[in-house]
CSV table of C-alpha atoms in Angstrom, one decimal:
chain,number,residue,atom,x,y,z
A,1,MET,CA,-0.4,-0.2,-0.1
A,2,PHE,CA,1.1,3.4,-0.9
A,3,LEU,CA,-0.1,6.4,0.7
A,4,ILE,CA,-0.2,9.2,-2.3
A,5,LEU,CA,-0.5,12.5,-1.7
A,6,GLN,CA,-1.1,15.2,-4.4
A,7,ILE,CA,-0.1,19.1,-3.5
A,8,TRP,CA,-0.3,21.9,-6.4
A,9,VAL,CA,-0.7,25.3,-6.5
A,10,GLU,CA,-3.6,26.3,-8.0
A,11,ASP,CA,-2.6,30.4,-8.8
A,12,ILE,CA,1.0,30.5,-9.2
A,13,SER,CA,0.3,34.1,-8.7
A,14,ARG,CA,-1.0,33.5,-5.4
A,15,TRP,CA,1.7,31.8,-4.2
A,16,PRO,CA,2.8,31.3,-1.0
A,17,GLN,CA,0.1,33.8,0.3
A,18,ASP,CA,-2.7,30.9,-0.4
A,19,PRO,CA,-1.9,27.9,0.8
A,20,PRO,CA,-1.6,24.8,-1.6
A,21,VAL,CA,-3.9,22.2,-2.5
A,22,VAL,CA,-3.3,19.2,-1.2
A,23,ARG,CA,-5.1,15.9,-1.5
A,24,CYS,CA,-5.0,12.3,-0.5
A,25,LEU,CA,-5.1,10.1,-3.6
A,26,THR,CA,-5.3,6.6,-1.8
A,27,ASN,CA,-8.3,5.9,0.1
A,28,ILE,CA,-7.5,5.1,3.8
A,29,TYR,CA,-10.0,5.1,7.0
A,30,HIS,CA,-8.9,8.8,8.8
A,31,PRO,CA,-11.5,11.3,10.9
A,32,ASN,CA,-9.7,14.3,9.0
A,33,ILE,CA,-9.2,12.3,5.5
A,34,ASP,CA,-12.5,11.8,3.3
A,35,GLN,CA,-12.5,9.2,0.6
A,36,PHE,CA,-11.0,9.9,-2.3
A,37,ASP,CA,-12.7,11.6,-5.4
A,38,GLU,CA,-11.4,13.3,-8.6
A,39,THR,CA,-14.4,16.0,-7.9
A,40,ASP,CA,-13.2,17.3,-4.9
A,41,SER,CA,-10.6,20.1,-4.8
A,42,SER,CA,-9.2,18.1,-1.4
A,43,ASN,CA,-10.0,15.8,0.9
A,44,ILE,CA,-7.5,16.2,4.1
A,45,CYS,CA,-9.1,18.5,7.1
A,46,VAL,CA,-6.1,20.1,8.6
A,47,ASN,CA,-6.5,23.8,10.1
A,48,VAL,CA,-2.8,24.9,8.9
A,49,LEU,CA,-4.3,24.4,4.9
A,50,ASP,CA,-7.1,26.4,5.6
A,51,LEU,CA,-7.1,30.0,3.8
A,52,CYS,CA,-8.0,31.4,7.2
A,53,THR,CA,-5.0,30.0,8.7
A,54,TRP,CA,-2.0,30.2,6.4
A,55,THR,CA,0.8,32.7,6.3
A,56,SER,CA,3.0,33.1,3.4
A,57,HIS,CA,5.4,31.4,6.5
A,58,CYS,CA,4.6,28.3,5.3
A,59,ASP,CA,6.0,26.4,3.1
A,60,LEU,CA,5.1,22.5,1.5
A,61,GLU,CA,7.1,20.6,4.2
A,62,THR,CA,4.4,22.4,6.7
A,63,CYS,CA,2.1,20.5,4.9
A,64,ILE,CA,3.2,17.3,4.9
A,65,GLN,CA,4.0,17.4,8.2
A,66,ALA,CA,0.3,18.8,8.8
A,67,VAL,CA,-0.3,16.0,7.1
A,68,LEU,CA,1.5,13.1,8.4
A,69,PHE,CA,0.9,14.8,12.2
A,70,LEU,CA,-2.9,13.9,11.6
A,71,PHE,CA,-1.8,10.0,11.8
A,72,TYR,CA,-0.3,10.1,15.0
A,73,GLU,CA,-3.4,12.8,16.3
A,74,PRO,CA,-6.2,12.3,14.6
A,75,ASN,CA,-8.7,15.2,15.2
A,76,PHE,CA,-12.4,13.7,16.3
A,77,ASP,CA,-13.8,17.5,17.2
A,78,ASP,CA,-13.2,18.6,13.1
A,79,VAL,CA,-14.1,15.4,11.3
A,80,LEU,CA,-14.0,15.4,7.8
A,81,SER,CA,-15.1,11.7,6.9
A,82,LEU,CA,-18.7,11.0,8.1
A,83,VAL,CA,-17.3,7.0,7.7
A,84,CYS,CA,-14.9,8.1,10.8
A,85,CYS,CA,-17.2,10.1,13.2
A,86,SER,CA,-16.5,8.1,16.5
A,87,ASP,CA,-13.3,7.2,18.1
A,88,GLU,CA,-15.3,4.9,19.9
A,89,ASN,CA,-14.3,1.6,17.4
A,90,PHE,CA,-11.8,3.8,15.6
A,91,GLN,CA,-8.0,1.5,16.7
A,92,GLU,CA,-10.1,-1.5,15.9
A,93,LEU,CA,-11.6,0.0,12.6
A,94,VAL,CA,-8.1,0.9,11.8
A,95,GLN,CA,-6.7,-2.3,12.1
A,96,GLU,CA,-9.5,-3.7,9.6
A,97,SER,CA,-8.8,-1.3,7.1
A,98,LEU,CA,-5.1,-1.9,7.0
A,99,ARG,CA,-5.8,-5.1,6.9
A,100,GLY,CA,-8.1,-4.8,3.8
A,101,GLY,CA,-11.3,-5.7,4.7
A,102,VAL,CA,-14.2,-4.0,4.2
A,103,VAL,CA,-15.1,-0.7,7.4
A,104,ASP,CA,-18.8,0.5,6.3
A,105,GLY,CA,-19.1,-1.3,3.0
A,106,ILE,CA,-15.9,0.3,1.9
A,107,PRO,CA,-13.6,-1.7,0.7
A,108,TYR,CA,-9.7,-1.0,1.6
A,109,GLN,CA,-6.0,-2.3,0.4
A,110,PRO,CA,-3.9,-4.3,2.8
A,111,ASN,CA,-1.1,-2.8,4.3
A,112,GLU,CA,1.5,-5.6,3.4
A,113,GLY,CA,4.1,-3.9,6.3
A,114,TRP,CA,1.5,-3.4,8.7
A,115,MET,CA,0.4,-6.7,7.9
A,116,LYS,CA,4.1,-8.0,8.3
A,117,ARG,CA,4.5,-6.3,11.7
A,118,LYS,CA,1.0,-8.3,12.8
A,119,LEU,CA,2.2,-11.6,12.8
A,120,PHE,CA,5.6,-10.9,13.6
A,121,LYS,CA,3.6,-9.1,16.9
A,122,GLU,CA,1.6,-12.5,17.4
A,123,LYS,CA,4.5,-14.5,17.3
A,124,SER,CA,6.8,-12.1,20.0
A,125,ASP,CA,4.6,-10.0,22.2
A,126,GLN,CA,7.0,-7.9,22.9
A,127,GLU,CA,5.9,-4.4,22.4
A,128,ASN,CA,2.9,-2.3,22.9
A,129,GLU,CA,0.7,-2.8,20.2
A,130,THR,CA,-1.4,0.7,20.1
A,131,ALA,CA,1.9,2.1,20.2
A,132,SER,CA,4.2,0.8,17.0
A,133,TRP,CA,0.6,0.2,15.2
A,134,LEU,CA,1.3,3.8,13.6
A,135,TYR,CA,5.0,3.2,13.4
A,136,TRP,CA,5.1,0.0,11.6
A,137,LEU,CA,2.1,1.7,8.7
A,138,PHE,CA,5.0,4.9,8.5
A,139,ASP,CA,7.7,2.6,8.3
A,140,ASN,CA,6.3,0.7,6.0
A,141,THR,CA,4.4,2.9,3.4
A,142,CYS,CA,6.0,5.0,0.6
A,143,CYS,CA,4.9,8.5,-0.2
A,144,PHE,CA,4.9,10.2,-3.5
A,145,PHE,CA,4.4,14.1,-3.9
A,146,TRP,CA,3.5,15.7,-7.0
A,147,LEU,CA,4.2,19.6,-6.7
């Protein structure tokens, strides 16, 4: 599984006064990332990319760091995806999506790195699963950025 982000500046004459558009092209179960739809300009909800909070001091690295931060700290107070409205079963549903399962009628591609880690974890229970699953998601996922 690859995490593919597309980043572009709609009006180059307004850069860096206006934020770039950031879309996640990979369907991922996350409260702040909605399912990819080609008609949407952006499917990621993070405050730094909002026109009201963006400043000309921000750059593309700020955008990438903000999106990566969402994986460590999902924001359930400002959800974008109606599929992930609650943190009640969030961790179990994330794991089901990483396995390549179907969550709320939406099929997800399996994350091979996470699955290998899960198999290793079952064989030797030396780490805290809650702390390690996000680490392995990022450690074994490739990111591609289009500017």
